[in-house]
Amino acid sequence: MKSLFPLILFLSIFIIFSSCEQLNDTLSDKGTSKTMEFKPIKVNYPETYKDSTIVDNYHGTEVADPFRWLEEETSAETKDWVKAQNQVTFGYLDKIPFRNSIKDRLKKLWNYERYSTPFKEGGRYYYFKNDGLQNQAVLYGQDKLDADSELILDPNQFSSDGTTSLGGIAFSKNGRYLAYQTSAGGSDWRSIQVKDLSTGEMLEEKLDWIKFSSISWFKEGFYYSRYPQPSEKEILSGASEFHQIYYHKLGTAQSEDDLIFADRSNPKRGFFANTSEDERFLSVNVWESTSGNALYFQELTKGDPSFVPIIKTLEHDFNVVGNLDDNLLVMTNYKADNNRLIAVNSEKPEEDFWEEILPESEDKLQSVDIIGNKIFATYIHKASSLVKVFDTQGKFLDNLKLPAIGTVGSFSGKKAETNGFFSFTSFNRPTSIYSLNTETLEYQIFKTPEVDFSPDDYVTEQLWFKSADGEEVPMFVTHKKGIEKNGKLPTLLYGYGGFDISILPSFNLTRLPLLENGGVYAVANIRGGGEFGKKWHKAGTKGQKQNVFNDFIAAAEFLISEGYTNSDKLAIEGRSNGGLLVGAVMTQRPDLFKVAFPGVGVLDMLRYDKFTIGRAWAGDYGLSENPKDFDYLYSYSPLHNAIPAKYPATMVTTADHDDRVVPAHSYKFTSAMQASQQGDNPMLIRVETSAGHGAGKPTDKQIDEASDLLSFMFYNFKENVIYENEVAQ
């Protein structure tokens, strides 16, 4: 390690049961009544070394960082710390009597066939399917929709424990070759391999050090993005710099790949390559943060290697969604906070010649798909999906009448074919797949799951509440029909609030045990997200970030004032930027919540930009190196606002291979909070091994984590969990 300090001494870890007066609660579920003793479980936290010599000066303000040594994730000291913390956490969880009951219920719920939206490549149909408890979904193909299917690729064979997952895939235009990305242990790092589908054989080539990349075919090869090979020490935490686009020709070594696009003067910039369906155009998005990009294109049929700019600045979003002859169709928020669709002529790409196809509307334009020579435009209307259909000139034809209020997940189909597919889900509806006739706009169920759960027994309402500044904010609330609002319902409030990301209705298996046991699941569509366009997003960024936290606090207060719950029965959860949300509100209002789950969170707001892709988040957060930014970052940074107080029962979650939001955020925050906890509520951290930020996490790890979070929540609510014909141990 860079700094010297004494070796950390870890005493043996054990769980002590309190001898305080027994607490009793009764819960009756499905006709079964059981009185259970809730004994507060005390824990002995590992002794965490504080290095008092680490003090930074930010524009005249001295800020101590005593746990910086935990940023060295590969050091022996950090590994020992993680091991000791996990011993405490899992020792605590082992004492919860209904933990296994919840896990068994989740396994039963999870065990159903799940399908992806089918798509057509090279004249064949392909889809992903999970039989139920498979760690990874399997890719199948078939010549016709009613033909027998053939196994194409089984990611469960990538590793014995299911921790190597499948990333992006792409088929060559003729359908012969399948190129696909794999990720080991949940890392953002990818490798690309190629399978010859005509023979079933794998090609010899393997491309490495790929991150934030597409696979875009052109002729006998493809474009992809990569970083230079990092040192061993920097693989999981080093800053990501000098992204570049290469072209790989099949049958050649990666060292022979052609460099296509790079920017040596701007090492923080990234590049995303995409070829059009007809392989006529190559477009390149140039990005430096999560918002805004430049856009260039190359007409591949001309053989000219130069790139033509459509926009050179990074102030707005420009994304190519397809092409119609000479015109590139581009969705943008330039001069349109809610997005619009424009046509850019490849011969005259200057702004004066842009043609507006779909003007901005009151609803945010979320995505555009061209199927059957029609434009299927998916909008966000009051935080749920609305699909409008237009001809290719932008003339409105009709709305696609959706099955219910919910979310369209994805469309698939070819520009010149009249059949397509789309997926649909909501809070109490598992994802179903529909086949679509683009001429009549009629659709029918293609695949619908059979889950051990009755959707009709539950209801979702959209409610509106006022935030601290009077802004009206929506929230979805899901619960059993006919439930009595007695102010005591176990409630989980979820939020995100950042990066223009919209949190729309979706089915989540991990919420079902809460709903089945008379609980409430609430999702607040707070500012910082993209539900209501760019203004809604910007209202929760940089100096206005406190709006996000105020909205979430107001959502919690609303649930209490409306008689759903109280502070002893209210839990909050968020992941990534949502982990920041939870960390901020639990330090600002520790009295308001009983349980808190900051997951893979951005929790050190003064140093988040020092690791991997962190600097790309500056568009939302700002940077501590700037005096004005420092003031507001320091004011809410969860790590730096951990002061002595009585905090909620907390389980921080992270993973040892998370190279998106490095686990040091969670390590340091947990250490600070354990030192600051003045109450009896546990302050724990759960560190998953061989896992990353979340993508590709195997099914068994998802079930384990969900079981632990739910059992921790119910136990600290003093709520028993009993299923029919079961008695809690």
XYZ file of C-alpha atoms in Angstrom:
729
model
C 0.000 0.000 0.000
C 1.145 3.567 -0.628
C 0.795 4.789 2.955
C 2.373 3.058 5.966
C 0.275 2.147 8.986
C 0.235 -0.555 11.658
C -1.185 -3.923 10.791
C -4.883 -4.172 11.509
C -5.653 -6.569 14.302
C -8.886 -8.464 13.811
C -10.332 -10.067 16.917
C -12.534 -13.115 16.578
C -15.991 -12.168 15.398
C -19.064 -13.517 17.090
C -22.698 -12.665 17.507
C -24.056 -11.719 20.952
C -27.731 -12.041 21.710
C -29.059 -9.251 23.888
C -30.576 -10.258 27.225
C -32.998 -7.365 27.067
C -36.752 -7.858 27.424
C -38.247 -9.985 24.667
C -40.266 -8.178 22.013
C -43.378 -9.881 20.694
C -45.293 -9.311 17.489
C -47.990 -11.282 15.785
C -48.631 -11.568 12.070
C -51.434 -13.595 10.581
C -50.995 -14.674 6.972
C -53.091 -17.124 4.960
C -54.833 -18.339 8.079
C -51.676 -19.085 10.058
C -50.950 -17.177 13.282
C -47.632 -17.328 15.058
C -46.252 -15.283 17.924
C -42.542 -14.732 17.529
C -39.900 -13.382 19.833
C -37.845 -10.607 18.223
C -34.552 -10.349 20.024
C -32.376 -7.434 18.904
C -29.178 -8.942 17.552
C -26.128 -7.072 18.712
C -22.952 -7.220 16.684
C -19.287 -6.635 17.358
C -17.927 -4.669 14.424
C -14.360 -5.325 13.314
C -11.900 -2.708 14.460
C -11.245 -0.478 11.452
C -7.984 1.429 11.327
C -8.186 5.220 11.020
C -5.257 6.934 9.339
C -5.247 10.444 10.808
C -2.466 11.587 8.476
C -4.692 11.674 5.390
C -6.105 15.197 5.146
C -6.924 16.974 1.865
C -7.257 20.707 1.384
C -10.181 21.606 -0.863
C -10.102 25.314 -1.618
C -9.175 26.175 1.969
C -11.300 23.503 3.661
C -9.409 20.633 5.257
C -11.148 17.270 4.870
C -9.914 14.145 6.652
C -10.050 10.822 4.807
C -9.025 8.256 7.450
C -10.312 5.237 5.533
C -8.559 5.934 2.245
C -6.501 2.779 2.656
C -9.666 0.847 1.796
C -9.384 2.197 -1.751
C -6.571 -0.339 -2.252
C -9.017 -3.139 -3.023
C -6.313 -5.717 -3.763
C -4.297 -5.160 -0.574
C -4.175 -7.844 2.106
C -5.499 -5.373 4.678
C -8.584 -4.537 2.627
C -9.269 -8.194 1.891
C -9.039 -8.995 5.610
C -11.426 -6.132 6.366
C -13.947 -7.431 3.818
C -13.699 -10.958 5.196
C -14.257 -9.777 8.759
C -17.230 -7.582 7.785
C -18.857 -10.423 5.860
C -18.440 -12.678 8.895
C -20.384 -10.185 10.986
C -23.079 -9.674 8.346
C -23.703 -13.319 7.534
C -23.495 -14.205 11.211
C -26.314 -11.712 11.781
C -28.374 -13.012 8.870
C -27.957 -16.606 10.015
C -29.877 -15.726 13.184
C -32.995 -14.556 11.350
C -35.445 -17.464 11.701
C -37.488 -16.950 8.503
C -34.550 -16.243 6.167
C -34.680 -19.725 4.631
C -38.456 -19.509 4.303
C -38.110 -16.341 2.222
C -35.353 -17.920 0.144
C -37.498 -20.999 -0.553
C -40.389 -18.763 -1.591
C -38.174 -16.751 -3.944
C -36.852 -19.934 -5.540
C -40.414 -21.067 -6.182
C -41.354 -17.684 -7.623
C -38.225 -17.541 -9.768
C -38.739 -20.988 -11.224
C -40.676 -20.133 -14.378
C -39.788 -19.911 -18.063
C -38.742 -16.449 -19.205
C -38.316 -15.355 -22.808
C -36.746 -12.346 -24.472
C -38.279 -10.538 -27.425
C -37.497 -12.606 -30.567
C -35.433 -10.983 -33.306
C -34.566 -11.963 -36.855
C -31.047 -12.199 -38.279
C -29.923 -13.805 -41.531
C -33.415 -15.138 -42.180
C -33.661 -16.968 -38.825
C -35.409 -16.131 -35.559
C -33.485 -15.967 -32.303
C -34.494 -15.515 -28.680
C -33.177 -15.961 -25.142
C -34.828 -18.328 -22.703
C -34.278 -19.131 -19.037
C -35.921 -22.358 -17.853
C -36.389 -20.845 -14.413
C -33.419 -21.228 -12.105
C -30.673 -21.223 -14.720
C -27.958 -18.751 -13.782
C -27.867 -17.280 -17.284
C -30.393 -17.179 -20.124
C -29.657 -19.367 -23.166
C -29.723 -18.257 -26.820
C -31.854 -20.352 -29.205
C -32.538 -20.114 -32.930
C -35.144 -21.491 -35.339
C -35.967 -21.172 -39.037
C -39.639 -20.390 -38.473
C -41.647 -19.380 -35.431
C -43.407 -22.741 -35.358
C -40.264 -24.786 -36.062
C -38.142 -26.677 -33.571
C -35.548 -24.559 -31.813
C -31.803 -25.125 -31.787
C -29.439 -24.230 -28.951
C -27.044 -21.578 -30.252
C -25.124 -20.392 -27.197
C -25.332 -21.438 -23.542
C -23.660 -18.892 -21.236
C -24.089 -21.330 -18.342
C -21.159 -23.221 -19.865
C -18.843 -20.194 -19.691
C -17.979 -20.918 -16.040
C -18.828 -23.563 -13.477
C -20.462 -21.118 -11.056
C -22.355 -18.979 -13.570
C -20.338 -15.840 -12.811
C -19.114 -15.377 -16.391
C -21.992 -13.784 -18.257
C -22.947 -12.837 -21.786
C -22.753 -9.199 -22.825
C -23.685 -7.740 -26.202
C -24.174 -9.947 -29.252
C -24.216 -9.219 -32.999
C -24.825 -11.335 -36.098
C -23.092 -10.797 -39.408
C -25.468 -9.587 -42.111
C -25.678 -13.011 -43.758
C -26.302 -14.656 -40.376
C -23.296 -16.939 -40.558
C -21.253 -15.485 -37.707
C -22.198 -14.597 -34.150
C -19.853 -12.266 -32.270
C -20.486 -11.950 -28.559
C -19.047 -10.320 -25.449
C -18.375 -12.081 -22.159
C -17.776 -10.635 -18.707
C -16.006 -12.462 -15.875
C -17.203 -11.868 -12.331
C -19.517 -9.002 -13.257
C -16.725 -6.687 -14.399
C -17.296 -4.015 -17.053
C -14.304 -5.461 -18.924
C -15.373 -7.601 -21.863
C -13.831 -10.094 -24.253
C -15.210 -10.775 -27.734
C -15.371 -14.210 -29.320
C -16.887 -15.380 -32.606
C -18.869 -18.510 -33.457
C -19.376 -19.851 -36.979
C -23.053 -20.843 -36.954
C -22.741 -22.787 -40.203
C -20.383 -25.285 -38.578
C -21.037 -24.707 -34.880
C -17.315 -24.134 -34.358
C -15.658 -21.325 -32.430
C -13.151 -19.215 -34.317
C -9.708 -18.907 -32.789
C -9.733 -15.151 -32.242
C -10.404 -13.593 -28.854
C -10.381 -9.806 -28.388
C -9.657 -8.320 -24.957
C -9.721 -5.044 -22.980
C -13.098 -4.053 -24.363
C -15.391 -1.816 -22.354
C -18.474 0.305 -23.175
C -18.571 -1.114 -26.669
C -20.939 -2.293 -29.355
C -20.190 -4.963 -31.941
C -21.054 -3.489 -35.335
C -20.593 -5.721 -38.358
C -19.356 -4.583 -41.749
C -18.547 -7.174 -44.401
C -16.189 -9.847 -42.946
C -15.472 -8.079 -39.671
C -16.794 -5.638 -37.106
C -16.138 -2.375 -35.276
C -15.644 -2.310 -31.510
C -14.288 0.007 -28.768
C -11.475 -0.727 -26.327
C -9.028 0.806 -23.888
C -5.273 0.168 -23.767
C -4.353 -2.810 -21.598
C -4.136 -1.624 -17.955
C -1.595 -2.696 -15.395
C -2.578 -5.541 -13.081
C -3.097 -3.097 -10.208
C -5.416 -0.819 -12.207
C -7.700 -3.413 -13.798
C -10.641 -2.859 -11.422
C -10.087 0.693 -10.169
C -7.763 2.582 -12.519
C -9.113 5.583 -14.424
C -10.478 4.649 -17.853
C -8.645 6.719 -20.475
C -7.904 6.735 -24.205
C -10.910 4.873 -25.536
C -10.537 3.969 -29.246
C -12.555 2.356 -32.051
C -11.009 -0.499 -34.021
C -12.057 -2.650 -36.957
C -11.397 -6.374 -36.642
C -11.325 -8.618 -39.706
C -12.160 -12.253 -39.104
C -9.192 -14.580 -39.155
C -6.658 -11.977 -38.022
C -4.996 -11.251 -34.680
C -6.240 -8.391 -32.496
C -2.806 -6.775 -32.833
C -3.539 -6.343 -36.547
C -6.853 -4.514 -36.046
C -7.217 -1.148 -37.784
C -7.526 1.950 -35.613
C -10.613 3.789 -36.872
C -11.314 6.605 -34.419
C -9.406 8.152 -31.486
C -8.767 11.477 -29.765
C -5.331 11.694 -28.149
C -5.930 15.219 -26.861
C -9.015 14.246 -24.819
C -8.166 11.063 -22.871
C -11.485 11.018 -20.959
C -13.621 10.802 -24.079
C -15.294 7.597 -25.170
C -16.549 6.410 -28.539
C -19.421 4.204 -29.618
C -19.607 2.792 -33.155
C -22.781 1.665 -34.895
C -23.463 0.470 -38.439
C -26.857 0.879 -40.084
C -29.042 -2.142 -40.851
C -27.993 -2.003 -44.523
C -24.299 -1.504 -43.552
C -24.209 1.685 -45.600
C -23.353 4.046 -42.734
C -21.039 3.949 -39.735
C -21.945 6.447 -37.018
C -19.717 7.367 -34.088
C -20.967 8.895 -30.827
C -18.318 10.858 -28.926
C -19.043 11.190 -25.205
C -17.342 12.477 -22.089
C -20.158 12.229 -19.578
C -23.531 10.531 -19.316
C -25.230 13.494 -20.998
C -24.350 15.016 -24.344
C -22.355 13.713 -27.278
C -20.849 14.720 -30.597
C -21.884 12.718 -33.671
C -19.927 11.792 -36.793
C -20.650 9.438 -39.662
C -18.892 7.716 -42.519
C -20.536 6.418 -45.685
C -18.937 2.995 -45.936
C -19.956 2.335 -49.532
C -17.803 5.232 -50.741
C -14.539 3.893 -49.352
C -13.634 7.305 -47.925
C -12.129 6.814 -44.410
C -12.862 10.376 -43.276
C -15.681 11.145 -40.858
C -18.296 13.814 -41.483
C -19.540 15.767 -38.429
C -23.224 16.195 -37.723
C -22.522 17.941 -34.421
C -19.096 18.643 -32.905
C -20.035 19.833 -29.418
C -21.023 17.651 -26.453
C -23.860 19.775 -25.088
C -26.846 17.738 -26.291
C -27.774 14.131 -27.063
C -27.713 12.892 -30.664
C -28.416 9.221 -31.408
C -28.820 7.579 -34.815
C -31.835 5.237 -34.754
C -31.684 4.144 -38.395
C -31.587 5.406 -41.941
C -34.011 5.834 -44.827
C -32.052 5.887 -48.066
C -29.681 8.889 -47.897
C -31.099 10.173 -44.617
C -29.865 9.316 -41.143
C -32.671 9.400 -38.574
C -31.414 11.028 -35.400
C -33.187 11.384 -32.048
C -32.007 14.467 -30.176
C -32.828 16.846 -27.327
C -31.186 19.723 -29.192
C -33.800 22.515 -29.165
C -36.221 19.969 -27.687
C -36.069 19.097 -23.972
C -38.464 16.191 -24.540
C -36.577 14.952 -27.632
C -37.508 15.013 -31.305
C -36.656 12.996 -34.416
C -34.807 14.641 -37.291
C -33.584 13.458 -40.706
C -30.000 14.364 -41.599
C -29.166 14.087 -45.300
C -25.776 12.446 -45.789
C -24.990 14.777 -48.697
C -25.982 17.913 -46.771
C -25.498 17.158 -43.034
C -25.390 20.804 -41.904
C -28.088 21.987 -39.477
C -29.710 24.248 -42.074
C -30.713 21.136 -44.010
C -32.046 19.049 -41.114
C -35.662 17.971 -41.530
C -37.893 17.510 -38.508
C -39.810 14.223 -38.686
C -41.288 14.035 -35.180
C -41.472 17.409 -33.419
C -41.141 17.696 -29.652
C -44.349 16.938 -27.737
C -45.544 17.286 -24.150
C -44.417 13.693 -23.509
C -40.788 12.637 -23.616
C -39.782 10.688 -26.726
C -37.925 7.689 -25.292
C -37.105 5.496 -28.296
C -37.762 5.061 -32.009
C -38.003 1.797 -33.986
C -38.542 1.454 -37.731
C -40.484 -1.725 -38.527
C -42.546 -2.451 -41.613
C -41.691 0.999 -43.017
C -43.431 2.620 -40.079
C -42.039 4.581 -37.170
C -42.956 3.179 -33.754
C -42.246 5.988 -31.298
C -42.311 5.130 -27.601
C -43.055 8.071 -25.327
C -43.112 8.414 -21.549
C -46.532 9.676 -20.508
C -46.850 10.330 -16.774
C -44.063 7.808 -16.045
C -45.474 4.963 -18.173
C -45.288 3.996 -21.844
C -47.272 5.467 -24.719
C -46.600 4.208 -28.280
C -47.494 6.316 -31.320
C -47.205 5.055 -34.884
C -46.207 7.299 -37.815
C -45.355 6.824 -41.457
C -41.744 7.485 -42.479
C -42.576 11.115 -43.268
C -43.808 11.724 -39.727
C -47.563 11.590 -40.407
C -49.432 10.296 -37.347
C -51.294 7.050 -38.038
C -52.534 5.744 -34.681
C -51.678 4.888 -31.102
C -50.688 1.325 -30.316
C -53.251 0.333 -27.708
C -51.203 -1.284 -24.943
C -52.503 -4.096 -22.695
C -52.554 -1.850 -19.602
C -50.683 0.982 -17.926
C -47.094 -0.205 -17.898
C -43.829 -0.279 -19.802
C -42.889 -1.347 -23.310
C -39.468 -2.929 -22.921
C -38.315 -3.408 -26.496
C -39.468 -3.641 -30.108
C -37.844 -5.892 -32.674
C -38.377 -6.212 -36.398
C -36.924 -5.339 -39.763
C -37.512 -2.177 -41.746
C -38.990 -3.987 -44.751
C -40.938 -6.739 -42.942
C -44.458 -6.434 -41.606
C -44.172 -8.636 -38.543
C -42.457 -7.657 -35.333
C -42.478 -8.187 -31.583
C -42.553 -6.141 -28.411
C -42.409 -6.818 -24.676
C -44.642 -5.360 -21.984
C -44.555 -5.354 -18.195
C -45.904 -3.545 -15.140
C -45.538 -3.763 -11.370
C -47.924 -6.706 -11.088
C -47.552 -8.153 -14.608
C -44.544 -10.319 -15.505
C -42.930 -9.485 -18.843
C -44.976 -10.882 -21.726
C -43.995 -10.993 -25.404
C -46.433 -9.947 -28.138
C -46.310 -10.565 -31.899
C -47.238 -7.484 -33.916
C -48.722 -6.994 -37.386
C -47.348 -3.618 -38.469
C -49.993 -3.189 -41.199
C -53.047 -3.594 -38.980
C -51.341 -2.682 -35.645
C -52.987 -5.745 -34.158
C -51.015 -7.898 -31.764
C -51.428 -11.112 -29.810
C -49.643 -12.858 -26.980
C -46.623 -14.778 -28.223
C -45.152 -15.830 -24.872
C -46.557 -15.163 -21.428
C -45.047 -16.535 -18.226
C -46.745 -18.664 -15.619
C -45.659 -17.380 -12.220
C -46.790 -18.723 -8.846
C -48.426 -15.388 -8.192
C -51.866 -13.931 -8.846
C -51.539 -10.464 -10.460
C -55.261 -9.759 -10.111
C -54.956 -9.794 -6.309
C -52.869 -6.617 -6.408
C -53.321 -3.046 -7.527
C -50.997 -0.217 -8.544
C -51.955 3.421 -8.065
C -50.162 6.533 -9.239
C -50.202 9.182 -6.536
C -48.827 12.734 -6.570
C -47.210 14.554 -3.668
C -45.570 17.932 -3.121
C -41.858 18.271 -2.505
C -40.233 20.883 -0.275
C -40.339 23.571 -2.991
C -43.909 22.783 -4.007
C -43.019 20.702 -7.068
C -45.588 17.994 -7.845
C -43.888 14.573 -7.981
C -45.511 11.230 -8.916
C -45.149 7.922 -7.131
C -46.403 4.419 -7.948
C -47.764 2.462 -4.980
C -48.474 -1.286 -5.264
C -50.235 -3.455 -2.660
C -52.927 -6.078 -2.167
C -56.422 -5.045 -3.132
C -58.618 -3.986 -0.231
C -55.705 -3.391 2.107
C -56.436 -1.343 5.237
C -54.324 1.794 5.547
C -53.684 1.478 9.275
C -50.357 3.321 9.385
C -48.511 0.083 10.163
C -47.963 -1.568 6.779
C -44.421 -2.757 6.077
C -43.312 -0.510 3.221
C -40.351 -0.356 0.851
C -39.696 2.915 -0.990
C -37.409 2.776 -4.030
C -35.787 5.627 -5.958
C -32.997 6.588 -8.340
C -33.121 10.234 -9.413
C -30.239 10.765 -11.787
C -28.605 10.665 -15.218
C -31.837 11.237 -17.144
C -32.826 7.622 -16.361
C -36.539 6.923 -16.082
C -37.834 4.443 -13.507
C -40.946 3.016 -15.155
C -43.352 0.255 -14.055
C -41.722 -3.181 -14.146
C -42.208 -6.587 -12.590
C -39.692 -7.483 -9.886
C -39.797 -10.907 -8.252
C -37.928 -9.695 -5.185
C -40.878 -7.452 -4.220
C -43.428 -10.269 -4.116
C -42.704 -11.566 -0.584
C -43.318 -8.031 0.690
C -46.620 -7.731 -1.192
C -47.724 -11.240 -0.211
C -47.156 -10.411 3.450
C -49.423 -7.385 3.380
C -46.767 -4.848 2.508
C -46.495 -1.861 0.203
C -43.985 -1.263 -2.583
C -43.562 2.352 -3.679
C -41.473 3.854 -6.487
C -40.945 7.615 -6.486
C -40.271 9.265 -9.873
C -38.097 11.981 -8.384
C -36.205 14.740 -10.147
C -32.865 13.945 -11.716
C -34.519 11.171 -13.726
C -35.824 11.406 -17.270
C -39.544 10.823 -16.780
C -40.459 14.380 -17.743
C -37.662 15.394 -20.072
C -34.443 17.332 -19.782
C -35.794 19.979 -17.402
C -36.768 17.273 -14.918
C -33.288 15.784 -15.205
C -31.418 19.080 -14.835
C -33.537 20.031 -11.814
C -31.753 17.215 -9.947
C -28.157 17.812 -11.008
C -25.104 19.638 -9.617
C -26.186 22.548 -7.376
C -29.802 21.370 -7.545
C -29.058 17.805 -6.405
C -30.715 18.484 -3.058
C -34.049 18.524 -4.940
C -33.588 14.776 -5.479
C -33.175 14.114 -1.775
C -36.013 16.467 -0.843
C -38.328 14.684 -3.279
C -37.498 11.301 -1.779
C -37.946 12.553 1.791
C -41.291 14.068 0.777
C -42.324 10.716 -0.737
C -41.602 8.997 2.585
C -43.505 11.626 4.543
C -46.433 11.293 2.140
C -46.640 7.523 2.656
C -46.783 8.154 6.396
C -49.293 11.025 6.243
C -51.587 9.007 3.950
C -51.762 6.203 6.512
C -49.787 3.526 4.701
C -46.961 3.192 7.183
C -44.852 4.839 9.890
C -41.145 5.390 10.454
C -40.771 2.036 12.238
C -42.151 0.170 9.204
C -40.491 2.092 6.371
C -37.462 0.922 4.389
C -35.669 2.711 1.550
C -33.613 1.232 -1.263
C -31.597 2.487 -4.218
C -28.687 1.244 -6.298
C -25.713 3.043 -7.866
C -26.843 6.675 -8.085
C -29.803 5.419 -6.070
C -27.286 4.206 -3.483
C -26.125 7.812 -3.232
C -29.770 8.813 -2.785
C -30.240 6.430 0.139
C -26.910 7.389 1.703
C -27.783 11.076 1.512
C -31.314 10.905 2.904
C -30.415 8.496 5.726
C -27.740 10.920 6.921
C -30.025 13.937 6.486
C -33.144 12.369 8.045
C -32.095 9.319 10.078
C -35.311 9.570 12.096
C -37.557 9.002 9.090
C -36.654 5.428 8.197
C -36.278 2.121 10.002
C -34.233 0.304 7.348
C -31.868 1.542 4.625
C -30.325 -0.299 1.679
C -27.667 1.739 -0.153
C -26.666 -0.597 -2.986
C -23.397 -0.294 -4.994
C -23.616 3.395 -4.197
C -21.628 6.492 -5.132
C -20.933 7.569 -1.554
C -17.647 9.529 -1.608
C -18.603 12.577 -3.644
C -15.192 14.237 -3.330
C -13.226 11.399 -4.963
C -15.723 9.507 -7.158
C -14.015 10.847 -10.297
C -10.667 9.230 -9.425
C -11.776 5.705 -10.340
C -12.623 3.863 -13.594
C -15.344 5.751 -15.477
C -16.265 8.024 -12.552
C -15.306 11.305 -14.202
C -18.037 10.723 -16.788
C -20.592 11.408 -14.042
C -19.435 15.002 -13.601
C -22.264 16.232 -15.818
C -24.697 15.281 -13.049
C -22.517 15.807 -9.986
C -19.813 18.370 -10.718
C -16.212 17.989 -9.535
C -14.658 18.709 -6.142
C -11.690 20.319 -7.910
C -14.016 23.243 -8.717
C -14.718 25.520 -5.696
C -18.443 25.951 -6.383
C -18.963 22.258 -7.030
C -17.048 21.342 -3.870
C -19.414 23.327 -1.653
C -22.531 21.420 -2.637
C -20.811 18.051 -3.018
C -19.406 18.343 0.496
C -22.812 19.409 1.828
C -24.496 16.103 0.925
C -21.697 13.557 0.355
C -22.858 10.569 2.476
C -19.318 9.666 3.567
C -18.622 13.180 4.792
C -21.952 13.583 6.571
C -21.629 10.493 8.739
C -21.806 12.183 12.135
C -22.773 10.654 15.511
C -26.513 9.950 15.423
C -29.090 7.174 15.674
C -29.266 5.734 12.174
C -31.646 3.210 10.586
C -30.819 -0.483 10.436
C -28.585 -0.500 7.375
C -27.190 -3.089 5.017
C -24.790 -1.631 2.488
C -24.358 -3.904 -0.541
C -21.479 -3.994 -2.998
C -19.352 -6.497 -4.923
C -15.649 -7.171 -5.177
C -15.608 -6.945 -9.003
C -17.637 -3.752 -9.296
C -15.509 -1.598 -11.573
C -18.337 0.814 -12.369
C -18.813 2.167 -8.825
C -15.757 0.774 -7.077
C -16.493 -0.948 -3.740
C -14.235 1.522 -1.888
C -17.261 3.854 -1.773
C -19.175 1.292 0.263
C -16.159 0.234 2.347
C -15.380 3.768 3.471
C -19.017 4.710 4.071
C -19.641 1.606 6.163
C -16.554 2.297 8.263
C -17.645 5.876 8.895
C -21.208 4.863 9.726
C -20.200 2.083 12.099
C -18.080 4.622 13.971
C -20.996 7.104 14.030
C -23.915 4.804 14.934
C -25.319 5.872 18.310
C -28.386 3.641 18.281
C -28.941 -0.108 18.554
C -29.742 -0.653 14.882
C -27.172 -2.768 12.995
C -24.854 -1.095 10.479
C -23.713 -3.890 8.158
C -22.108 -4.373 4.767
C -22.662 -7.336 2.466
C -19.841 -7.811 -0.066
C -20.666 -10.201 -2.895
C -17.761 -12.137 -4.369
C -17.206 -12.743 -8.092
C -19.871 -10.164 -8.922
C -19.914 -6.622 -10.261
C -22.284 -3.681 -10.541
C -25.233 -5.944 -11.269
C -25.347 -6.856 -14.961
C -25.046 -10.578 -15.613
C -25.353 -11.564 -11.957
C -26.277 -15.274 -11.831
C -29.714 -16.293 -10.629
C -28.507 -18.014 -7.454
C -26.650 -14.876 -6.347
C -29.717 -12.733 -7.092
C -31.892 -15.004 -4.950
C -29.354 -15.075 -2.117
C -29.044 -11.296 -2.027
C -32.802 -10.709 -2.224
C -33.416 -13.224 0.580
C -30.888 -11.479 2.792
C -32.294 -7.998 2.166
C -35.899 -9.060 2.704
C -35.183 -11.041 5.873
C -33.105 -8.160 7.270
C -35.937 -5.744 6.518
C -38.725 -7.870 7.999
C -36.722 -8.700 11.118
C -35.961 -5.049 11.830
C -39.611 -4.212 11.176
C -40.422 -6.885 13.797
C -42.650 -8.536 11.192
C -42.873 -12.308 11.049
C -43.022 -14.027 7.665
C -45.153 -17.148 7.447
C -46.330 -18.959 4.331
C -49.138 -21.463 4.178
C -48.393 -24.738 6.037
C -45.166 -23.265 7.370
C -44.095 -22.409 10.890
C -41.154 -20.071 11.366
C -38.235 -21.903 12.911
